[in-house]
PDB file of C-alpha atoms in Angstrom:
ATOM      1  CA  UNK A1089       0.000   0.000   0.000  1.00 41.00           C
ATOM      2  CA  UNK A1090       2.828   2.446   0.758  1.00 46.00           C
ATOM      3  CA  UNK A1091       3.888   2.430  -2.909  1.00 44.00           C
ATOM      4  CA  UNK A1092       0.525   4.044  -3.766  1.00 48.00           C
ATOM      5  CA  UNK A1093       1.157   6.983  -1.431  1.00 53.00           C
ATOM      6  CA  UNK A1094       2.461  10.381  -2.492  1.00 60.00           C
ATOM      7  CA  UNK A1095       5.842  11.461  -1.150  1.00 67.00           C
ATOM      8  CA  UNK A1096       4.360  13.665   1.647  1.00 66.00           C
ATOM      9  CA  UNK A1097       1.913  10.900   2.611  1.00 73.00           C
ATOM     10  CA  UNK A1098       4.668   8.319   2.695  1.00 78.00           C
ATOM     11  CA  UNK A1099       6.830  10.642   4.795  1.00 82.00           C
ATOM     12  CA  UNK A1100       4.063  11.242   7.325  1.00 85.00           C
ATOM     13  CA  UNK A1101       3.218   7.531   7.499  1.00 85.00           C
ATOM     14  CA  UNK A1102       6.855   6.498   7.953  1.00 89.00           C
ATOM     15  CA  UNK A1103       7.435   9.155  10.612  1.00 91.00           C
ATOM     16  CA  UNK A1104       4.389   8.072  12.588  1.00 91.00           C
ATOM     17  CA  UNK A1105       5.528   4.456  12.368  1.00 92.00           C
ATOM     18  CA  UNK A1106       8.961   5.490  13.658  1.00 93.00           C
ATOM     19  CA  UNK A1107       7.417   7.458  16.549  1.00 93.00           C
ATOM     20  CA  UNK A1108       5.160   4.539  17.392  1.00 92.00           C
ATOM     21  CA  UNK A1109       8.123   2.168  17.623  1.00 92.00           C
ATOM     22  CA  UNK A1110      10.251   4.697  19.530  1.00 92.00           C
ATOM     23  CA  UNK A1111       7.558   5.346  22.134  1.00 91.00           C
ATOM     24  CA  UNK A1112       6.500   1.676  22.403  1.00 90.00           C
ATOM     25  CA  UNK A1113       2.895   2.850  22.238  1.00 91.00           C
ATOM     26  CA  UNK A1114      -0.279   0.981  21.361  1.00 90.00           C
ATOM     27  CA  UNK A1115      -1.257   3.422  18.643  1.00 92.00           C
ATOM     28  CA  UNK A1116      -0.493   6.848  17.213  1.00 94.00           C
ATOM     29  CA  UNK A1117      -2.654   9.283  15.287  1.00 93.00           C
ATOM     30  CA  UNK A1118      -2.114  12.633  13.571  1.00 91.00           C
ATOM     31  CA  UNK A1119      -4.792  15.142  12.609  1.00 88.00           C
ATOM     32  CA  UNK A1120      -5.234  18.732  11.529  1.00 84.00           C
ATOM     33  CA  UNK A1121      -8.031  21.111  12.438  1.00 80.00           C
ATOM     34  CA  UNK A1122      -8.804  24.766  11.918  1.00 74.00           C
ATOM     35  CA  UNK A1123      -8.845  27.449  14.579  1.00 65.00           C
ATOM     36  CA  UNK A1124     -10.864  28.008  16.669  1.00 59.00           C
ATOM     37  CA  UNK A1125     -11.328  24.907  18.797  1.00 55.00           C
ATOM     38  CA  UNK A1126     -14.325  22.610  18.243  1.00 51.00           C
ATOM     39  CA  UNK A1127     -13.775  22.784  14.482  1.00 57.00           C
ATOM     40  CA  UNK A1128     -14.010  19.611  12.381  1.00 61.00           C
ATOM     41  CA  UNK A1129     -10.989  17.446  11.687  1.00 69.00           C
ATOM     42  CA  UNK A1130      -9.542  18.282   8.246  1.00 64.00           C
ATOM     43  CA  UNK A1131      -7.108  15.428   7.769  1.00 67.00           C
ATOM     44  CA  UNK A1132      -6.167  12.332   9.719  1.00 75.00           C
ATOM     45  CA  UNK A1133      -3.490   9.615   9.557  1.00 80.00           C
ATOM     46  CA  UNK A1134      -3.145   6.772  12.047  1.00 83.00           C
ATOM     47  CA  UNK A1135      -1.111   3.723  12.934  1.00 84.00           C
ATOM     48  CA  UNK A1136      -2.783   0.958  14.972  1.00 86.00           C
ATOM     49  CA  UNK A1137      -5.769   3.044  16.097  1.00 88.00           C
ATOM     50  CA  UNK A1138      -9.083   1.104  15.976  1.00 87.00           C
ATOM     51  CA  UNK A1139     -10.625   1.829  12.575  1.00 81.00           C
ATOM     52  CA  UNK A1140     -14.154   1.474  13.926  1.00 83.00           C
ATOM     53  CA  UNK A1141     -13.406   4.164  16.511  1.00 88.00           C
ATOM     54  CA  UNK A1142     -11.915   6.502  13.895  1.00 84.00           C
ATOM     55  CA  UNK A1143     -14.940   6.084  11.626  1.00 78.00           C
ATOM     56  CA  UNK A1144     -17.358   6.797  14.482  1.00 82.00           C
ATOM     57  CA  UNK A1145     -15.219   9.721  15.718  1.00 84.00           C
ATOM     58  CA  UNK A1146     -15.363  11.416  12.325  1.00 79.00           C
ATOM     59  CA  UNK A1147     -19.006  10.610  11.626  1.00 74.00           C
ATOM     60  CA  UNK A1148     -20.128  11.938  15.005  1.00 77.00           C
ATOM     61  CA  UNK A1149     -17.898  15.023  14.932  1.00 77.00           C
ATOM     62  CA  UNK A1150     -16.272  14.075  18.228  1.00 84.00           C
ATOM     63  CA  UNK A1151     -13.486  16.634  17.691  1.00 82.00           C
ATOM     64  CA  UNK A1152     -15.933  19.204  19.079  1.00 81.00           C
ATOM     65  CA  UNK A1153     -15.856  17.578  22.510  1.00 85.00           C
ATOM     66  CA  UNK A1154     -12.593  15.635  22.542  1.00 90.00           C
ATOM     67  CA  UNK A1155     -10.600  17.206  25.421  1.00 91.00           C
ATOM     68  CA  UNK A1156      -7.280  16.124  23.883  1.00 91.00           C
ATOM     69  CA  UNK A1157      -8.022  18.097  20.694  1.00 89.00           C
ATOM     70  CA  UNK A1158      -9.562  21.056  22.507  1.00 87.00           C
ATOM     71  CA  UNK A1159      -6.597  21.322  24.889  1.00 91.00           C
ATOM     72  CA  UNK A1160      -4.232  21.498  21.904  1.00 89.00           C
ATOM     73  CA  UNK A1161      -5.235  25.139  21.428  1.00 84.00           C
ATOM     74  CA  UNK A1162      -4.167  25.906  24.999  1.00 83.00           C
ATOM     75  CA  UNK A1163      -0.953  23.895  25.304  1.00 83.00           C
ATOM     76  CA  UNK A1164       1.173  24.144  22.176  1.00 74.00           C
ATOM     77  CA  UNK A1165       3.653  21.409  23.081  1.00 86.00           C
ATOM     78  CA  UNK A1166       3.541  17.974  24.717  1.00 94.00           C
ATOM     79  CA  UNK A1167       0.791  17.306  27.254  1.00 95.00           C
ATOM     80  CA  UNK A1168      -0.830  14.227  28.737  1.00 94.00           C
ATOM     81  CA  UNK A1169      -4.402  13.190  28.068  1.00 94.00           C
ATOM     82  CA  UNK A1170      -4.885  13.405  31.831  1.00 92.00           C
ATOM     83  CA  UNK A1171      -3.968  17.112  31.757  1.00 92.00           C
ATOM     84  CA  UNK A1172      -6.528  17.709  29.034  1.00 92.00           C
ATOM     85  CA  UNK A1173      -9.240  15.803  30.916  1.00 90.00           C
ATOM     86  CA  UNK A1174      -8.551  17.720  34.135  1.00 89.00           C
ATOM     87  CA  UNK A1175      -8.467  21.079  32.361  1.00 87.00           C
ATOM     88  CA  UNK A1176     -12.006  20.711  31.066  1.00 81.00           C
ATOM     89  CA  UNK A1177     -13.420  18.757  33.981  1.00 73.00           C
ATOM     90  CA  UNK A1178     -16.530  16.746  33.135  1.00 68.00           C
ATOM     91  CA  UNK A1179     -18.223  19.230  30.721  1.00 68.00           C
ATOM     92  CA  UNK A1180     -20.507  16.434  29.510  1.00 67.00           C
ATOM     93  CA  UNK A1181     -17.580  14.398  28.192  1.00 78.00           C
ATOM     94  CA  UNK A1182     -17.989  11.328  30.407  1.00 83.00           C
ATOM     95  CA  UNK A1183     -19.848   9.358  27.737  1.00 85.00           C
ATOM     96  CA  UNK A1184     -17.205  10.220  25.126  1.00 88.00           C
ATOM     97  CA  UNK A1185     -14.341   9.159  27.427  1.00 90.00           C
ATOM     98  CA  UNK A1186     -16.134   5.925  28.300  1.00 91.00           C
ATOM     99  CA  UNK A1187     -16.596   5.160  24.604  1.00 92.00           C
ATOM    100  CA  UNK A1188     -12.912   5.836  23.900  1.00 93.00           C
ATOM    101  CA  UNK A1189     -11.910   3.593  26.809  1.00 92.00           C
ATOM    102  CA  UNK A1190     -14.062   0.859  25.296  1.00 93.00           C
ATOM    103  CA  UNK A1191     -11.666   0.860  22.334  1.00 92.00           C
ATOM    104  CA  UNK A1192      -8.615   0.643  24.596  1.00 92.00           C
ATOM    105  CA  UNK A1193      -7.910   4.382  24.566  1.00 93.00           C
ATOM    106  CA  UNK A1194      -7.356   5.010  28.261  1.00 90.00           C
ATOM    107  CA  UNK A1195      -4.243   7.162  28.582  1.00 93.00           C
ATOM    108  CA  UNK A1196      -1.597   8.830  26.488  1.00 95.00           C
ATOM    109  CA  UNK A1197       0.149  11.985  25.386  1.00 96.00           C
ATOM    110  CA  UNK A1198      -0.291  14.515  22.625  1.00 96.00           C
ATOM    111  CA  UNK A1199       1.739  17.257  21.008  1.00 95.00           C
ATOM    112  CA  UNK A1200       0.314  20.195  19.098  1.00 92.00           C
ATOM    113  CA  UNK A1201       1.893  22.586  16.648  1.00 90.00           C
ATOM    114  CA  UNK A1202       0.652  25.658  14.800  1.00 85.00           C
ATOM    115  CA  UNK A1203       2.392  28.302  12.731  1.00 77.00           C
ATOM    116  CA  UNK A1204       1.547  31.856  13.659  1.00 73.00           C
ATOM    117  CA  UNK A1205      -1.421  33.237  11.718  1.00 69.00           C
ATOM    118  CA  UNK A1206      -1.822  29.956   9.792  1.00 70.00           C
ATOM    119  CA  UNK A1207      -5.247  29.170  11.239  1.00 75.00           C
ATOM    120  CA  UNK A1208      -4.428  25.459  11.236  1.00 82.00           C
ATOM    121  CA  UNK A1209      -3.260  23.290  14.116  1.00 87.00           C
ATOM    122  CA  UNK A1210      -1.676  19.834  13.879  1.00 90.00           C
ATOM    123  CA  UNK A1211      -2.050  17.363  16.738  1.00 92.00           C
ATOM    124  CA  UNK A1212      -0.222  14.066  17.196  1.00 95.00           C
ATOM    125  CA  UNK A1213      -1.686  11.810  19.859  1.00 95.00           C
ATOM    126  CA  UNK A1214      -0.055   8.687  21.292  1.00 95.00           C
ATOM    127  CA  UNK A1215      -1.919   5.957  23.153  1.00 94.00           C
ATOM    128  CA  UNK A1216       0.360   4.823  26.003  1.00 91.00           C
ATOM    129  CA  UNK A1217      -1.467   2.837  28.666  1.00 82.00           C
ATOM    130  CA  UNK A1218       1.434   3.178  31.119  1.00 81.00           C
ATOM    131  CA  UNK A1219       0.816   6.963  31.045  1.00 80.00           C
ATOM    132  CA  UNK A1220       4.578   7.418  30.724  1.00 87.00           C
ATOM    133  CA  UNK A1221       6.295   8.800  27.641  1.00 90.00           C
ATOM    134  CA  UNK A1222      10.036   8.263  27.592  1.00 90.00           C
ATOM    135  CA  UNK A1223      12.204  11.400  27.320  1.00 92.00           C
ATOM    136  CA  UNK A1224      13.672  10.300  23.978  1.00 93.00           C
ATOM    137  CA  UNK A1225      10.158   9.922  22.571  1.00 93.00           C
ATOM    138  CA  UNK A1226       9.205  13.364  23.905  1.00 93.00           C
ATOM    139  CA  UNK A1227      12.261  14.911  22.277  1.00 94.00           C
ATOM    140  CA  UNK A1228      11.556  13.201  18.953  1.00 94.00           C
ATOM    141  CA  UNK A1229       7.885  14.156  18.980  1.00 94.00           C
ATOM    142  CA  UNK A1230       8.584  17.836  19.694  1.00 92.00           C
ATOM    143  CA  UNK A1231      11.221  18.031  16.988  1.00 93.00           C
ATOM    144  CA  UNK A1232       9.285  16.339  14.176  1.00 93.00           C
ATOM    145  CA  UNK A1233       6.000  18.214  14.689  1.00 92.00           C
ATOM    146  CA  UNK A1234       6.918  21.191  12.439  1.00 90.00           C
ATOM    147  CA  UNK A1235       7.770  18.787   9.602  1.00 90.00           C
ATOM    148  CA  UNK A1236       4.603  16.745  10.161  1.00 89.00           C
ATOM    149  CA  UNK A1237       2.564  19.951  10.154  1.00 87.00           C
ATOM    150  CA  UNK A1238       4.060  21.081   6.842  1.00 84.00           C
ATOM    151  CA  UNK A1239       3.793  17.662   5.194  1.00 82.00           C
ATOM    152  CA  UNK A1240       0.178  17.169   6.289  1.00 80.00           C
ATOM    153  CA  UNK A1241      -0.751  20.645   5.018  1.00 75.00           C
ATOM    154  CA  UNK A1242       0.867  19.726   1.699  1.00 72.00           C
ATOM    155  CA  UNK A1243      -1.203  16.537   1.517  1.00 67.00           C
ATOM    156  CA  UNK A1244      -4.368  18.577   2.082  1.00 59.00           C
ATOM    157  CA  UNK A1245      -3.528  21.033  -0.659  1.00 54.00           C
ATOM    158  CA  UNK A1246      -2.648  18.446  -3.297  1.00 50.00           C
ATOM    159  CA  UNK A1247      -5.059  15.641  -2.505  1.00 50.00           C
ATOM    160  CA  UNK A1248      -7.480  15.293  -5.403  1.00 44.00           C
ATOM    161  CA  UNK A1249     -11.076  14.894  -4.281  1.00 50.00           C
ATOM    162  CA  UNK A1250     -13.902  14.053  -6.664  1.00 60.00           C
ATOM    163  CA  UNK A1251     -16.210  17.018  -6.064  1.00 73.00           C
ATOM    164  CA  UNK A1252     -19.739  16.497  -4.803  1.00 82.00           C
ATOM    165  CA  UNK A1253     -22.526  18.538  -6.354  1.00 86.00           C
ATOM    166  CA  UNK A1254     -24.459  21.067  -4.284  1.00 85.00           C
ATOM    167  CA  UNK A1255     -27.411  18.653  -4.122  1.00 91.00           C
ATOM    168  CA  UNK A1256     -25.189  15.759  -3.067  1.00 90.00           C
ATOM    169  CA  UNK A1257     -23.724  17.907  -0.289  1.00 88.00           C
ATOM    170  CA  UNK A1258     -27.263  18.759   0.869  1.00 91.00           C
ATOM    171  CA  UNK A1259     -28.215  15.066   0.952  1.00 93.00           C
ATOM    172  CA  UNK A1260     -25.009  14.234   2.818  1.00 90.00           C
ATOM    173  CA  UNK A1261     -25.538  17.064   5.304  1.00 88.00           C
ATOM    174  CA  UNK A1262     -29.032  15.838   6.224  1.00 92.00           C
ATOM    175  CA  UNK A1263     -27.741  12.265   6.373  1.00 89.00           C
ATOM    176  CA  UNK A1264     -25.085  13.362   8.879  1.00 85.00           C
ATOM    177  CA  UNK A1265     -27.914  14.743  11.032  1.00 85.00           C
ATOM    178  CA  UNK A1266     -29.558  11.335  11.157  1.00 86.00           C
ATOM    179  CA  UNK A1267     -32.377  11.942   8.690  1.00 91.00           C
ATOM    180  CA  UNK A1268     -33.839   8.954   6.844  1.00 93.00           C
ATOM    181  CA  UNK A1269     -34.133   8.761   3.055  1.00 94.00           C
ATOM    182  CA  UNK A1270     -37.841   9.604   3.348  1.00 95.00           C
ATOM    183  CA  UNK A1271     -37.162  12.601   5.640  1.00 95.00           C
ATOM    184  CA  UNK A1272     -34.456  13.928   3.339  1.00 94.00           C
ATOM    185  CA  UNK A1273     -36.862  13.634   0.423  1.00 94.00           C
ATOM    186  CA  UNK A1274     -39.492  15.663   2.285  1.00 95.00           C
ATOM    187  CA  UNK A1275     -36.971  18.346   3.324  1.00 94.00           C
ATOM    188  CA  UNK A1276     -35.504  18.714  -0.180  1.00 94.00           C
ATOM    189  CA  UNK A1277     -38.757  18.018  -2.051  1.00 94.00           C
ATOM    190  CA  UNK A1278     -37.282  14.945  -3.738  1.00 93.00           C
ATOM    191  CA  UNK A1279     -38.583  11.432  -4.254  1.00 94.00           C
ATOM    192  CA  UNK A1280     -37.012   8.628  -2.213  1.00 93.00           C
ATOM    193  CA  UNK A1281     -35.628   7.209  -5.443  1.00 93.00           C
ATOM    194  CA  UNK A1282     -33.865  10.488  -6.230  1.00 94.00           C
ATOM    195  CA  UNK A1283     -32.384  10.672  -2.732  1.00 94.00           C
ATOM    196  CA  UNK A1284     -31.089   7.120  -3.116  1.00 93.00           C
ATOM    197  CA  UNK A1285     -29.680   8.069  -6.519  1.00 94.00           C
ATOM    198  CA  UNK A1286     -27.728  10.944  -4.944  1.00 93.00           C
ATOM    199  CA  UNK A1287     -26.534   8.709  -2.108  1.00 93.00           C
ATOM    200  CA  UNK A1288     -25.245   6.117  -4.579  1.00 92.00           C
ATOM    201  CA  UNK A1289     -23.349   8.836  -6.439  1.00 91.00           C
ATOM    202  CA  UNK A1290     -21.861  10.015  -3.145  1.00 90.00           C
ATOM    203  CA  UNK A1291     -20.746   6.472  -2.264  1.00 88.00           C
ATOM    204  CA  UNK A1292     -19.121   6.094  -5.669  1.00 85.00           C
ATOM    205  CA  UNK A1293     -17.278   9.412  -5.489  1.00 83.00           C
ATOM    206  CA  UNK A1294     -16.045   8.835  -1.942  1.00 80.00           C
ATOM    207  CA  UNK A1295     -15.269   5.161  -2.612  1.00 76.00           C
ATOM    208  CA  UNK A1296     -17.446   3.908   0.267  1.00 79.00           C
ATOM    209  CA  UNK A1297     -20.387   1.517   0.545  1.00 81.00           C
ATOM    210  CA  UNK A1298     -22.775   3.020   3.113  1.00 84.00           C
ATOM    211  CA  UNK A1299     -23.915   6.245   4.740  1.00 85.00           C
ATOM    212  CA  UNK A1300     -21.816   5.939   7.898  1.00 81.00           C
ATOM    213  CA  UNK A1301     -18.673   5.517   5.805  1.00 78.00           C
ATOM    214  CA  UNK A1302     -19.701   8.406   3.533  1.00 83.00           C
ATOM    215  CA  UNK A1303     -20.190  10.750   6.485  1.00 81.00           C
ATOM    216  CA  UNK A1304     -16.835   9.724   7.953  1.00 75.00           C
ATOM    217  CA  UNK A1305     -15.059  10.117   4.608  1.00 73.00           C
ATOM    218  CA  UNK A1306     -16.654  13.520   3.976  1.00 76.00           C
ATOM    219  CA  UNK A1307     -15.676  14.739   7.445  1.00 72.00           C
ATOM    220  CA  UNK A1308     -12.159  13.380   6.887  1.00 64.00           C
ATOM    221  CA  UNK A1309     -11.870  15.376   3.663  1.00 66.00           C
ATOM    222  CA  UNK A1310     -13.439  18.522   5.092  1.00 64.00           C
ATOM    223  CA  UNK A1311     -16.492  18.344   2.816  1.00 70.00           C
ATOM    224  CA  UNK A1312     -18.987  18.686   5.660  1.00 69.00           C
ATOM    225  CA  UNK A1313     -18.847  20.257   9.123  1.00 58.00           C
ATOM    226  CA  UNK A1314     -20.732  19.211  12.231  1.00 51.00           C
TER     227      UNK A1314
END
């Protein structure tokens, strides 16, 4: 699969793999989001994170409530998940944290980086159940973040996305809000068959097979916001 990646994508993937091995972690993930906090994830790359969790995270727009992402705007360097949790207190996040723990995401560290006036922040999060990040891993993470930020921004700018039509975006938006095919048809004054036609086109363009995957893929590519 790596041979199919662009040079920036391959560089990001290889760097994350190196950081994962260096930190002896259970999983590592990198994402970008726009200022201010609670904005949708724009791009995401992971190694050994549960795919089901990632899909649900994107589809549900969990970046709005994820304390690790929200704290990134406060602490531009390395911080523990525990620090982020304590900073925000409960704030209605108990259910989210319980769901994450159900996928083995109990403790870890993150590092955030943003260039001044860029409006984009990059966050690398490492799942380390021991809640200890070795000093060599901390040093490596801090030093590679500027390069990861630049490479991930480059991927965003050059990634070719098959554009969705205005109608397809409307159908996808209402789908992301949990509306059924019938309800979407009523809202947009379309027949159920036409709604299904648009959904099938969306699946084809995003290379997915169902609505949950389409919502996750669209959020991943920044096509819809929650």
